[in-house]
mmCIF file of C-alpha atoms and ligand atoms in Angstrom:
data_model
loop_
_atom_site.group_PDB
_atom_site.id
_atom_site.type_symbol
_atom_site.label_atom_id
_atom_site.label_comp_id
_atom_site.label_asym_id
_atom_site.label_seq_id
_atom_site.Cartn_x
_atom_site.Cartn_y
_atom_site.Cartn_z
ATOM 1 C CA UNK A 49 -7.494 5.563 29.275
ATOM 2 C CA UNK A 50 -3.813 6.466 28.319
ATOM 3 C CA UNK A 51 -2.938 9.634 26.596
ATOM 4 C CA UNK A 52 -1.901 7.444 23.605
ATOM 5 C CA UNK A 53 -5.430 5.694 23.432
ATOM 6 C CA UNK A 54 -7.304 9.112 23.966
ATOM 7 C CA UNK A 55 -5.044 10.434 20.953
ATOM 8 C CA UNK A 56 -5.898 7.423 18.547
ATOM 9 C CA UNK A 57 -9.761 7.801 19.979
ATOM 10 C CA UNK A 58 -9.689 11.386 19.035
ATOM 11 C CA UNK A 59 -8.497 10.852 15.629
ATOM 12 C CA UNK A 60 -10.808 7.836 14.529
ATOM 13 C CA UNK A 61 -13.754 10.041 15.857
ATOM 14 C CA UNK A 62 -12.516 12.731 13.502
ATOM 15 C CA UNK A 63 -12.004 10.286 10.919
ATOM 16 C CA UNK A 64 -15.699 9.054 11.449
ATOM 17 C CA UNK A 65 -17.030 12.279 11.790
ATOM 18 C CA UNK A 66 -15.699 13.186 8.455
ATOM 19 C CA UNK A 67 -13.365 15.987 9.738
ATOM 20 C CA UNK A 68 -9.477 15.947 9.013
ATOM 21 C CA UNK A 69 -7.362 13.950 11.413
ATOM 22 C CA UNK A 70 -6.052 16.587 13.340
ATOM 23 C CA UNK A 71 -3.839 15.633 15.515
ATOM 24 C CA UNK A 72 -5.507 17.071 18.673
ATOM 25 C CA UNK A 73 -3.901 19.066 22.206
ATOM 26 C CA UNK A 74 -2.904 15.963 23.889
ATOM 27 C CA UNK A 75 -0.107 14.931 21.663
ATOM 28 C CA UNK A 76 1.852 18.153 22.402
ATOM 29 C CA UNK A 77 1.523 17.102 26.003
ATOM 30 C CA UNK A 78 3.339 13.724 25.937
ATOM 31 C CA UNK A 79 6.635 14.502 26.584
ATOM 32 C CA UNK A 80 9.057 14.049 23.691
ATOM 33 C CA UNK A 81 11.334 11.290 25.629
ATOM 34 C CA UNK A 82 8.073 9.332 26.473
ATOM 35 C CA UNK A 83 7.321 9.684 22.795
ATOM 36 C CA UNK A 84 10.600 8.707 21.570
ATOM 37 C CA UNK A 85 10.604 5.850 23.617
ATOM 38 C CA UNK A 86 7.007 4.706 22.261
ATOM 39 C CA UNK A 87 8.510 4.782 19.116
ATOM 40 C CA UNK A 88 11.697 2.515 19.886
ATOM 41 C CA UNK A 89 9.782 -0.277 21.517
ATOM 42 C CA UNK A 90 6.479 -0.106 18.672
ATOM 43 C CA UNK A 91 9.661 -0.630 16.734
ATOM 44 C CA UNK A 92 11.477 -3.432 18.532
ATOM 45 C CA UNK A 93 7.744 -4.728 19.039
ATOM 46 C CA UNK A 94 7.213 -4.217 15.408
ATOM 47 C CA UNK A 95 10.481 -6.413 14.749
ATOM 48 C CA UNK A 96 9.719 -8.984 16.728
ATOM 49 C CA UNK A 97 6.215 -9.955 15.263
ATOM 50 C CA UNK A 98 7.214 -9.180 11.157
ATOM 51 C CA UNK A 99 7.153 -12.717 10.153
ATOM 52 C CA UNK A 100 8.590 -15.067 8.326
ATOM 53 C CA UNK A 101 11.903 -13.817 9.356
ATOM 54 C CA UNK A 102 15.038 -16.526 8.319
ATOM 55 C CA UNK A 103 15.984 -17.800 11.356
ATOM 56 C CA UNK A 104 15.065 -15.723 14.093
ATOM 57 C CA UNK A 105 11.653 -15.426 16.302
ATOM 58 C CA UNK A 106 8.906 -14.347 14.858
ATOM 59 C CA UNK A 107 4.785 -15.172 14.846
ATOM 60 C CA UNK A 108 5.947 -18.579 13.736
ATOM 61 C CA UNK A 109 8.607 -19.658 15.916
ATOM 62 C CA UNK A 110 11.519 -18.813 17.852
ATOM 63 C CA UNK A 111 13.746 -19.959 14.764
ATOM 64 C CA UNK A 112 17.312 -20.575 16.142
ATOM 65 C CA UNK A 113 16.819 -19.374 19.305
ATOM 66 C CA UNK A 114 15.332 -22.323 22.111
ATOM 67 C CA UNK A 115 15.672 -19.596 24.920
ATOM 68 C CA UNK A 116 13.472 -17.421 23.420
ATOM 69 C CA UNK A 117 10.034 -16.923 22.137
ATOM 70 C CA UNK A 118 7.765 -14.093 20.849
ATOM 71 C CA UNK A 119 6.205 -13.231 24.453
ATOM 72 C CA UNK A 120 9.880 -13.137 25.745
ATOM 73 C CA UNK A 121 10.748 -10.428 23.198
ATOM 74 C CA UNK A 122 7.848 -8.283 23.370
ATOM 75 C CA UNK A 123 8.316 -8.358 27.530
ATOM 76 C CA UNK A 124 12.034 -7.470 26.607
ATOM 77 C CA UNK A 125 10.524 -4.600 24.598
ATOM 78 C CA UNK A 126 8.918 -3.325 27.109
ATOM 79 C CA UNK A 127 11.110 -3.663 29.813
ATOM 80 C CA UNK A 128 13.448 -0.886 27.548
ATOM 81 C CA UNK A 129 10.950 1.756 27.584
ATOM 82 C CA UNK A 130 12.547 3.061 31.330
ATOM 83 C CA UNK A 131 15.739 3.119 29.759
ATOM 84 C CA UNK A 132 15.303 4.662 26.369
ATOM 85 C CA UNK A 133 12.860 7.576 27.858
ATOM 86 C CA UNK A 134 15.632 8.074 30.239
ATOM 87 C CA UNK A 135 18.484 8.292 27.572
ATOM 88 C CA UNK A 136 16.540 10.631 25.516
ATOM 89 C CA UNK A 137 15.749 13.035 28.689
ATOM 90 C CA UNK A 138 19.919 12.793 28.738
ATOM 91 C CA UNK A 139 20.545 13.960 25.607
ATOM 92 C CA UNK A 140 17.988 17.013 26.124
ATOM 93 C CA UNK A 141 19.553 17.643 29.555
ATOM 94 C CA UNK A 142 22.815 17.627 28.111
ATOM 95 C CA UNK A 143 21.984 19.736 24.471
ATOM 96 C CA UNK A 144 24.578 18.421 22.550
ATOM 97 C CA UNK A 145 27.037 15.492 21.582
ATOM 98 C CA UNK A 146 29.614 15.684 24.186
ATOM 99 C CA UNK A 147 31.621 13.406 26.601
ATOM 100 C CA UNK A 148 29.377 13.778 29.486
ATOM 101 C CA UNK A 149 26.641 12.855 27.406
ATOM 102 C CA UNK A 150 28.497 9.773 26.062
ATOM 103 C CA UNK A 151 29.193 8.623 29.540
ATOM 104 C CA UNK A 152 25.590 8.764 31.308
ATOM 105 C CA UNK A 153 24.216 6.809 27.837
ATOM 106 C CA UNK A 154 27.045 4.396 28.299
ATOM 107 C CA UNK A 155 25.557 4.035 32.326
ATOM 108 C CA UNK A 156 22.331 3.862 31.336
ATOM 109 C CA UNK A 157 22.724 1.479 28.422
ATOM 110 C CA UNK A 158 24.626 -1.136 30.893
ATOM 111 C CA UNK A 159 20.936 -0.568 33.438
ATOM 112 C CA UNK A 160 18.997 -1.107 30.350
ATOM 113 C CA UNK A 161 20.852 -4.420 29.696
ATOM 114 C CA UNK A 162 20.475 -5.125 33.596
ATOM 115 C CA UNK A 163 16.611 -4.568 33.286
ATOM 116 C CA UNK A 164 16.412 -6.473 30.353
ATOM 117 C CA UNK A 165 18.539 -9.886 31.247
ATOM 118 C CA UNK A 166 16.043 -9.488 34.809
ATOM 119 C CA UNK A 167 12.809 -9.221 32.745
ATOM 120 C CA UNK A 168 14.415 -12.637 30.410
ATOM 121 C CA UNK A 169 16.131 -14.759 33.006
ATOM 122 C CA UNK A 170 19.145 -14.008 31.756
ATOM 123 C CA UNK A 171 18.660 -14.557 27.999
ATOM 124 C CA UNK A 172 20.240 -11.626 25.790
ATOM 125 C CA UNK A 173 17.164 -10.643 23.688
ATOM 126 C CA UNK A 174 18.209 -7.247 22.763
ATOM 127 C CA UNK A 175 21.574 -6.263 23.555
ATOM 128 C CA UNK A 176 22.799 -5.316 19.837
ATOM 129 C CA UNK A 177 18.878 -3.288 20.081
ATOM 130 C CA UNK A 178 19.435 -0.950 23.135
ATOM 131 C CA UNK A 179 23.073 0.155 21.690
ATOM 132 C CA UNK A 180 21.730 1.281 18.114
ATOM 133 C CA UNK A 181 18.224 2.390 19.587
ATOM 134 C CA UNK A 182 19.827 4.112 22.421
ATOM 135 C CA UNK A 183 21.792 6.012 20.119
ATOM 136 C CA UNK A 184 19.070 6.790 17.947
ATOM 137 C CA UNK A 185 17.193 8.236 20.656
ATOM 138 C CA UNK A 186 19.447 10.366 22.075
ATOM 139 C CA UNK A 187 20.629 11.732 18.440
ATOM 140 C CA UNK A 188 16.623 12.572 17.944
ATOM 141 C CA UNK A 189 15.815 14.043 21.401
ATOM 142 C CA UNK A 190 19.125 16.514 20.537
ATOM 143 C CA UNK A 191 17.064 17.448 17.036
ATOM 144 C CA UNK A 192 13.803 16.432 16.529
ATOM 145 C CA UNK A 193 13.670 17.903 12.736
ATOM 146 C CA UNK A 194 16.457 16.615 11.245
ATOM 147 C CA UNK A 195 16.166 13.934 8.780
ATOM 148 C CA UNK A 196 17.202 10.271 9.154
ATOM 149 C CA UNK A 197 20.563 10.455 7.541
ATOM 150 C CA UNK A 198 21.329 13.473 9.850
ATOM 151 C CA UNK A 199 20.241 11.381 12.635
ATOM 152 C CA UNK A 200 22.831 8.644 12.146
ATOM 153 C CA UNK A 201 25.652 10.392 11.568
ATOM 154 C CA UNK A 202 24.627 12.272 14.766
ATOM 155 C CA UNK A 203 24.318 9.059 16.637
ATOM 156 C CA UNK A 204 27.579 7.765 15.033
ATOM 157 C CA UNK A 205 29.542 10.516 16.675
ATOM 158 C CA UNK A 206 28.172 10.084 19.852
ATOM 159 C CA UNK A 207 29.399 6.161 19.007
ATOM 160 C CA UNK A 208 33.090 7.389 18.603
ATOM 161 C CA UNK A 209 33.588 8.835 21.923
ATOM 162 C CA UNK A 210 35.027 6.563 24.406
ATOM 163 C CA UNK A 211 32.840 5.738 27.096
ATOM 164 C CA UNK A 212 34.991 6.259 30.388
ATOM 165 C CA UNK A 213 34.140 3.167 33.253
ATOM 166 C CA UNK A 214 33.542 1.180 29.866
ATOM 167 C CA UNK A 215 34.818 -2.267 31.545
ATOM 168 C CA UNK A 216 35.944 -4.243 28.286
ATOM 169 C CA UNK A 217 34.476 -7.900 27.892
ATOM 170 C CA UNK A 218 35.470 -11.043 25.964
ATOM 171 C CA UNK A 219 31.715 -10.632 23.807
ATOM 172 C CA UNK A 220 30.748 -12.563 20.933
ATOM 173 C CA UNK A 221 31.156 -9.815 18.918
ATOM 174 C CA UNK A 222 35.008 -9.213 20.016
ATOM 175 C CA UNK A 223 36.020 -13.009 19.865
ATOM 176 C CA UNK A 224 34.282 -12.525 16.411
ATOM 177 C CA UNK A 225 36.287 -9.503 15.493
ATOM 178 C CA UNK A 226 39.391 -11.006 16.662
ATOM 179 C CA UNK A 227 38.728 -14.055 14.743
ATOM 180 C CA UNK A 228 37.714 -12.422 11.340
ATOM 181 C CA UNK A 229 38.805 -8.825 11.420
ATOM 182 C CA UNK A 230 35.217 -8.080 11.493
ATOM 183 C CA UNK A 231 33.484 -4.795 12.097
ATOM 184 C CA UNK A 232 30.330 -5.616 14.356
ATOM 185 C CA UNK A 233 27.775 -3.574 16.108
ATOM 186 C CA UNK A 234 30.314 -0.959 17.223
ATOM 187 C CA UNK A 235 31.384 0.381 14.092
ATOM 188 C CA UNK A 236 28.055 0.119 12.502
ATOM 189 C CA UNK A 237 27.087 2.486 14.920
ATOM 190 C CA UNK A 238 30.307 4.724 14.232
ATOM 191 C CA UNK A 239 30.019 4.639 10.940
ATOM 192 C CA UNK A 240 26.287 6.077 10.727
ATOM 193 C CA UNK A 241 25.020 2.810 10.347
ATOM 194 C CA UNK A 242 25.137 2.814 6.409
ATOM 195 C CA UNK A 243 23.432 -0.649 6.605
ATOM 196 C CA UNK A 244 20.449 1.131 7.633
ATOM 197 C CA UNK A 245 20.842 4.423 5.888
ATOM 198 C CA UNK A 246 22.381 3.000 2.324
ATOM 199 C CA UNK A 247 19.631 0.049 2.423
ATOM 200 C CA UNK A 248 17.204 -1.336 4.860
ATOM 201 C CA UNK A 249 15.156 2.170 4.562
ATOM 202 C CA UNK A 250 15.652 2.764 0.739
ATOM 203 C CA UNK A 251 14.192 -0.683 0.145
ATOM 204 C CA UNK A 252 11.550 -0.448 2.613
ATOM 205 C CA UNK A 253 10.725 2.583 0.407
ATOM 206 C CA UNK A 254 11.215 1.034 -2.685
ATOM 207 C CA UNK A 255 8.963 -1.536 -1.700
ATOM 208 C CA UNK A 256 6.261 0.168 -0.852
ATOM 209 C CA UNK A 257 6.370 2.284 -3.740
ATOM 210 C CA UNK A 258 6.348 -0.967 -5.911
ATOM 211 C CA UNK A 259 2.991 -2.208 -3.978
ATOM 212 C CA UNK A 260 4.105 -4.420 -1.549
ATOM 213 C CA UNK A 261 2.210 -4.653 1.622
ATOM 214 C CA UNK A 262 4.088 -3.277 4.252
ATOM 215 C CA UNK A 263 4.561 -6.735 5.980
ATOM 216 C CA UNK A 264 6.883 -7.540 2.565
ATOM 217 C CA UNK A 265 8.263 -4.325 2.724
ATOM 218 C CA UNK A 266 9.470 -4.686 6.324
ATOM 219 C CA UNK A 267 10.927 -8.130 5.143
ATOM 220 C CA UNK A 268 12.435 -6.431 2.301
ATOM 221 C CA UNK A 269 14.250 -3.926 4.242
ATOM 222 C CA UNK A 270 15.249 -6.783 6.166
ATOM 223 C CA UNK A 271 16.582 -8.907 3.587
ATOM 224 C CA UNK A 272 18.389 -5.753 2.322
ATOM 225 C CA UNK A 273 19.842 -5.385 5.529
ATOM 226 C CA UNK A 274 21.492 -9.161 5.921
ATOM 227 C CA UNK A 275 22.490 -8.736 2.130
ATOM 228 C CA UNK A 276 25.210 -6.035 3.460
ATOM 229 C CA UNK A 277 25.677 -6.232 6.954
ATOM 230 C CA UNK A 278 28.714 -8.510 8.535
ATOM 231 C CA UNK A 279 26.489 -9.823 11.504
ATOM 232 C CA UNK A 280 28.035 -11.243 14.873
ATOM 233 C CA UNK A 281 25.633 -13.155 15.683
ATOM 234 C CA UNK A 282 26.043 -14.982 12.489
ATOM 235 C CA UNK A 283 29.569 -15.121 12.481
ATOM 236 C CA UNK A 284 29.875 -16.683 16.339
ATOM 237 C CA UNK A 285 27.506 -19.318 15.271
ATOM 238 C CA UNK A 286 28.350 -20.520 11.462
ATOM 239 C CA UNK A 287 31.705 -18.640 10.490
ATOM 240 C CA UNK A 288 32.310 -17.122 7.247
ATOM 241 C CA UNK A 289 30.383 -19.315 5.413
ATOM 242 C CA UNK A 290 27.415 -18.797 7.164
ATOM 243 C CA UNK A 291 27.601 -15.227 6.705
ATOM 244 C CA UNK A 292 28.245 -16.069 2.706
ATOM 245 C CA UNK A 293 24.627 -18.067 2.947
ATOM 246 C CA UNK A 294 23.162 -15.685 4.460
ATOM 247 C CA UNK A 295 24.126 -12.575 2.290
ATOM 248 C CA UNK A 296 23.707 -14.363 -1.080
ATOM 249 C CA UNK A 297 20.435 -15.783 0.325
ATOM 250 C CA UNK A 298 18.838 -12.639 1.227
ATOM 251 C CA UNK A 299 20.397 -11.421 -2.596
ATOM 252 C CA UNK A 300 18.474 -14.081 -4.015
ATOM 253 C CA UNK A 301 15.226 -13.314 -2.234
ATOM 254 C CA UNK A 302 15.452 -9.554 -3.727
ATOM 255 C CA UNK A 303 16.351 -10.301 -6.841
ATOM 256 C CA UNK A 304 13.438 -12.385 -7.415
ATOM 257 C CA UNK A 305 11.263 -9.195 -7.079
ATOM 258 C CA UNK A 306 11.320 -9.557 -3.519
ATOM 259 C CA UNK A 307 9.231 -11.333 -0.255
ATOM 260 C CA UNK A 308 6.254 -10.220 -2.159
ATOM 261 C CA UNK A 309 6.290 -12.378 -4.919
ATOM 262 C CA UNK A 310 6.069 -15.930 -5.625
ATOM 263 C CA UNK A 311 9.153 -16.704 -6.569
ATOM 264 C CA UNK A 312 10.575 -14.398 -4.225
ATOM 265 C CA UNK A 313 8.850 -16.321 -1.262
ATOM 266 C CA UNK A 314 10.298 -19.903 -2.324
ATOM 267 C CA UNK A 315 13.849 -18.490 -2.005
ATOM 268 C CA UNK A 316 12.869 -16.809 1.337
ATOM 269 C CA UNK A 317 11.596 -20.453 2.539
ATOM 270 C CA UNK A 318 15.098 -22.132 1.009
ATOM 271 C CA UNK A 319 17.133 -19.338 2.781
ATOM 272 C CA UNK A 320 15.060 -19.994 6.398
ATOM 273 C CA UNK A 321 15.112 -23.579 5.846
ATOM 274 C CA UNK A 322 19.482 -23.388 5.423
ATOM 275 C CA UNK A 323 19.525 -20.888 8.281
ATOM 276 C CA UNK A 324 18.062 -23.686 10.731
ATOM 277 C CA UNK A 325 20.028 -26.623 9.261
ATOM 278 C CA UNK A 326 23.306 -24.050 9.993
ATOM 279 C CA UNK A 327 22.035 -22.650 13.320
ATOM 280 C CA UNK A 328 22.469 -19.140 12.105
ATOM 281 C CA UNK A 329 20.421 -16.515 13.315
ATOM 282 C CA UNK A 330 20.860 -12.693 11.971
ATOM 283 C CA UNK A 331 19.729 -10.538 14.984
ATOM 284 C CA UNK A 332 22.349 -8.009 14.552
ATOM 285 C CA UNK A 333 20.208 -7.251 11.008
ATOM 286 C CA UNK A 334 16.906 -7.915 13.143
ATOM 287 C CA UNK A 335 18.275 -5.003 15.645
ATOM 288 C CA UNK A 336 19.123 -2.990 12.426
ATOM 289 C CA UNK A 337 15.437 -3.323 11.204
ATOM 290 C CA UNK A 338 14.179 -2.078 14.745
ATOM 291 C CA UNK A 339 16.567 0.947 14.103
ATOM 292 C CA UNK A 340 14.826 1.761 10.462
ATOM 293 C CA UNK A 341 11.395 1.327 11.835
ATOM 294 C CA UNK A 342 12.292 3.859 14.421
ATOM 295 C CA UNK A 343 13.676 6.269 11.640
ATOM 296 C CA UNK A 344 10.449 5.470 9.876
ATOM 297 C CA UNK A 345 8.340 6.221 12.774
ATOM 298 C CA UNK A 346 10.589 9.099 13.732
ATOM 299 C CA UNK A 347 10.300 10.854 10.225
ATOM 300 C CA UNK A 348 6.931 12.188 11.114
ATOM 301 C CA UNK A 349 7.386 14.183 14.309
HETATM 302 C C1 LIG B 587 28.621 -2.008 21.410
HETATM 303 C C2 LIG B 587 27.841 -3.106 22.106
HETATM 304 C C3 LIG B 587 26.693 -3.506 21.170
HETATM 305 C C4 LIG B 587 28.725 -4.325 22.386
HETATM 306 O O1 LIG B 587 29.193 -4.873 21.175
HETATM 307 P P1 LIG B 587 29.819 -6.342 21.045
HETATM 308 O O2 LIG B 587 29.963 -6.669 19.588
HETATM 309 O O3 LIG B 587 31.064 -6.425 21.882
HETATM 310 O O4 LIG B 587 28.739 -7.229 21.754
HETATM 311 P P2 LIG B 587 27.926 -8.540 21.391
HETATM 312 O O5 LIG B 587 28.720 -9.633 20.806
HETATM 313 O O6 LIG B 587 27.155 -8.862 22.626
HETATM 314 O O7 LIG B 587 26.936 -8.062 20.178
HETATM 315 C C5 LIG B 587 26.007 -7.125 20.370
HETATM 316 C C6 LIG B 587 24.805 -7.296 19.427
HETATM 317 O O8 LIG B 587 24.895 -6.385 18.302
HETATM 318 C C7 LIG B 587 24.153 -6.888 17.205
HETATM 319 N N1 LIG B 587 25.034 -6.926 16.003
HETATM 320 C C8 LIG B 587 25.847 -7.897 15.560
HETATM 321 N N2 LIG B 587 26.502 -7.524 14.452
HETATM 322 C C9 LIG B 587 26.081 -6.296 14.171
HETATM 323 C C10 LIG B 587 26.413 -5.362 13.152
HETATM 324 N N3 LIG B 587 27.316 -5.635 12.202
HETATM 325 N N4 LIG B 587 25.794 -4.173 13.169
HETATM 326 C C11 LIG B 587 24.897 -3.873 14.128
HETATM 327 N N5 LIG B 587 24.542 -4.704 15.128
HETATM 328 C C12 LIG B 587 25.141 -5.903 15.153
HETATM 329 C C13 LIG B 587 23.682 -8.248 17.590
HETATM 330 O O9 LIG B 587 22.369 -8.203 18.061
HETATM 331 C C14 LIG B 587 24.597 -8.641 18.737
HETATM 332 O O10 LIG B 587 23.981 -9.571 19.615
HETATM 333 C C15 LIG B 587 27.145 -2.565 23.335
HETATM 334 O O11 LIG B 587 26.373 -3.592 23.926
HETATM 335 C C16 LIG B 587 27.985 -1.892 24.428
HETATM 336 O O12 LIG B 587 29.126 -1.535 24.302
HETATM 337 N N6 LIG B 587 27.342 -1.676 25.522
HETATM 338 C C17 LIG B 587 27.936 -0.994 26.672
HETATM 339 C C18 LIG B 587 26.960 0.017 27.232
HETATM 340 C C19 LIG B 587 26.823 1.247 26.336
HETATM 341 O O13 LIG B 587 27.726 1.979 26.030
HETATM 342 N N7 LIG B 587 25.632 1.533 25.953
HETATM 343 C C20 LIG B 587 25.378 2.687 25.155
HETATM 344 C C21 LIG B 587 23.960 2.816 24.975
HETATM 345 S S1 LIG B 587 23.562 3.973 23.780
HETATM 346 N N1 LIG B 588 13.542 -11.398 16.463
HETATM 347 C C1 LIG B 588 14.760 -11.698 16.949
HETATM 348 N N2 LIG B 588 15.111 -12.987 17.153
HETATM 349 C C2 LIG B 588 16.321 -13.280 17.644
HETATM 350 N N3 LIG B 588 17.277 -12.362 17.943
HETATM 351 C C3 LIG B 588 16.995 -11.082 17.766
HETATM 352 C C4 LIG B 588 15.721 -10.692 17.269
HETATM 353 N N4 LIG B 588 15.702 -9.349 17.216
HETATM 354 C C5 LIG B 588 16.891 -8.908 17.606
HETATM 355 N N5 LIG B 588 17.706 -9.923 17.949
HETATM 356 C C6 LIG B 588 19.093 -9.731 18.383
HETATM 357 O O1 LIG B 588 19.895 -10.885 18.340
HETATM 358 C C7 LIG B 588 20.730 -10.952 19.495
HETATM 359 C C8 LIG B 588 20.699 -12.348 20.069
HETATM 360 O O2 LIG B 588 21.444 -13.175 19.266
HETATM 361 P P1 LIG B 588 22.254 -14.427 19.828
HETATM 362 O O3 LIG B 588 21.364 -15.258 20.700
HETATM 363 O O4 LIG B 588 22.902 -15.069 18.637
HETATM 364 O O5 LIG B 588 23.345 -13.700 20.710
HETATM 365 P P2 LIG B 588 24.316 -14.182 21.827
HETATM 366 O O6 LIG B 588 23.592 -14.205 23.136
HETATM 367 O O7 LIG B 588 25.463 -13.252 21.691
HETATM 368 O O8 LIG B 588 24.852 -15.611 21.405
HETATM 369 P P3 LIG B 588 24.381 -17.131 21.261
HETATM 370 O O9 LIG B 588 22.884 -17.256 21.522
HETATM 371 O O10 LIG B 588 24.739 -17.417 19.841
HETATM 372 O O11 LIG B 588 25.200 -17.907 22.234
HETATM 373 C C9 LIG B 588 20.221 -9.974 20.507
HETATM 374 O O12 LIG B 588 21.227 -9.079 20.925
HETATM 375 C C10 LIG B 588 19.119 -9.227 19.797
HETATM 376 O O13 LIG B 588 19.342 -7.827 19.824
#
């Protein structure tokens, strides 16, 4: 039995025994980069299996995506652990937001990707999701108390320094920005990822407060995600004006009351249904929802 299982075991025997659910000795010995690292794949796990998510894999289907499916995904997930543990033991090693720091995440992002494209054949299942998770980790491990907002703009300024052997390459995302003047994963990241901050985790909140289960609240935060964010991965595939379908789509969903309602759902199944017909996938929003999971999960350390 793992430590985690022998935690969870100790707690529902608690829980059946009547007594409060302690958290018991065990969990103060797991270090906190193996815990941080739990959290960011249960979240990237988490991400993967919240379904029905417009266009992308899910329990369902693997959307717009016919080099990927939900086993791929989760064996991506997992293949990240290595790498995020070991980015959060940097940022403890190091103590603070600083160029050296910057550089050995930077090294260890680019093994993370390695470890990732062996584990998929070569498919890119979570590039956008070790940059903002790798971030978040680190910005965590420096802090553990501080509170989500805190957290970003921590990780943002570890975003804005340079990242010295950084070899530049002709991405998606840069062909994208080049095209459209648009501000992609980078600058989300620099910019304290307000996408997250300003909306996925207030409406995932909201949500929840409003009685949604917390499969429509994840979708929710999703949808409130897309509704702001100027996605790469959309723009590469459909332009402009699939980025207009899919931010006035994911509007449409919310302002019907949300994925938990009726009328909510029928615009969530229009706004999937135009997402295939355009090839359009949103997995620089999907990576964003990891990233407010984590927060989520992180908030109670
Ligand atoms: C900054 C990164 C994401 C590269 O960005 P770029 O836009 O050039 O790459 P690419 O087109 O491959 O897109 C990356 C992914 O980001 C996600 N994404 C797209 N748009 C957005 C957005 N607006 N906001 C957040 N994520 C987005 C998508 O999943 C997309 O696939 C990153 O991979 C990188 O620089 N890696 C180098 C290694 C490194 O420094 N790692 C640090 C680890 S903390
Ligand atoms: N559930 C998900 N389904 C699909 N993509 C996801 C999901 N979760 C996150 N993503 C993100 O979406 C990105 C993959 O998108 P995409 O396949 O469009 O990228 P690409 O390899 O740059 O380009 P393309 O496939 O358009 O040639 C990954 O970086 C990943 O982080």
């Amino acid at each position: 039995m793992n430590a985690h299982n022998l935690i969870l075991e100790t707690i529902a025997v608690s829980v059946e025994a009547g007594l409060p659910a302690k958290r018991p000795a065990q969990a103060t010995e797991i270090p906190m980069a193996d815990h941080l690292a739990d959290l960011a794949v249960e979240a990237l796990i988490d991400e993967a299996d919240l379904s029905p998510k417009p266009g992308l894999v899910d329990r369902r289907s693997n959307g717009t995506h016919p080099d990927m499916s939900l086993a791929l995904m989760h064996a991506s997930a997992l293949s990240l652990w290595p790498c995020l543990r070991q980015m959060a033991e940097a940022a403890q090693t190091f103590g603070e937001i600083s160029q050296p720091l910057r550089a050995s995440l930077g090294q260890l992002g680019r093994e993370g990707e390695a470890a990732m494209l062996a584990t998929t054949g070569g498919v890119n299942t979570h590039r956008g999701a070790i940059w903002a998770l790798g971030l978040l980790v680190a910005a965590t491990a420096l802090d553990t108390q501080a509170d989500a907002s805190t957290l970003a703009a921590r990780a943002g300024r570890l975003a804005l320094l340079d990242d010295p052997v950084l070899v530049p390459q002709d991405s998606h995302g840069q062909q994208v920005r080049r095209r459209y003047g648009a501000g992609g994963a980078r600058e989300q990241a620099q910019q304290g990822f307000p996408a997250v901050i300003g909306h996925g985790l207030p409406q995932l909140q909201r949500s929840r407060a409003a009685g949604a289960s917390e499969q429509h609240a994840r979708l929710d935060a999703l949808l409130a995600i897309m509704a702001v964010l100027s996605d790469t991965c959309v723009l590469w595939r459909s332009g402009p004006a699939g980025l207009a379908t899919v931010q006035q789509g994911a509007l449409a969903v919310l302002a019907e009351g949300g994925s938990a309602t009726l009328a909510g759902r029928r615009q969530l199944r229009q706004l999937d249904q135009h997402l295939l017909h355009l090839n359009a996938s949103p997995g620089g929003a999907a990576d964003l929802l990891a990233a407010c999971l984590f927060f989520d999960k992180a908030g109670s350390l």
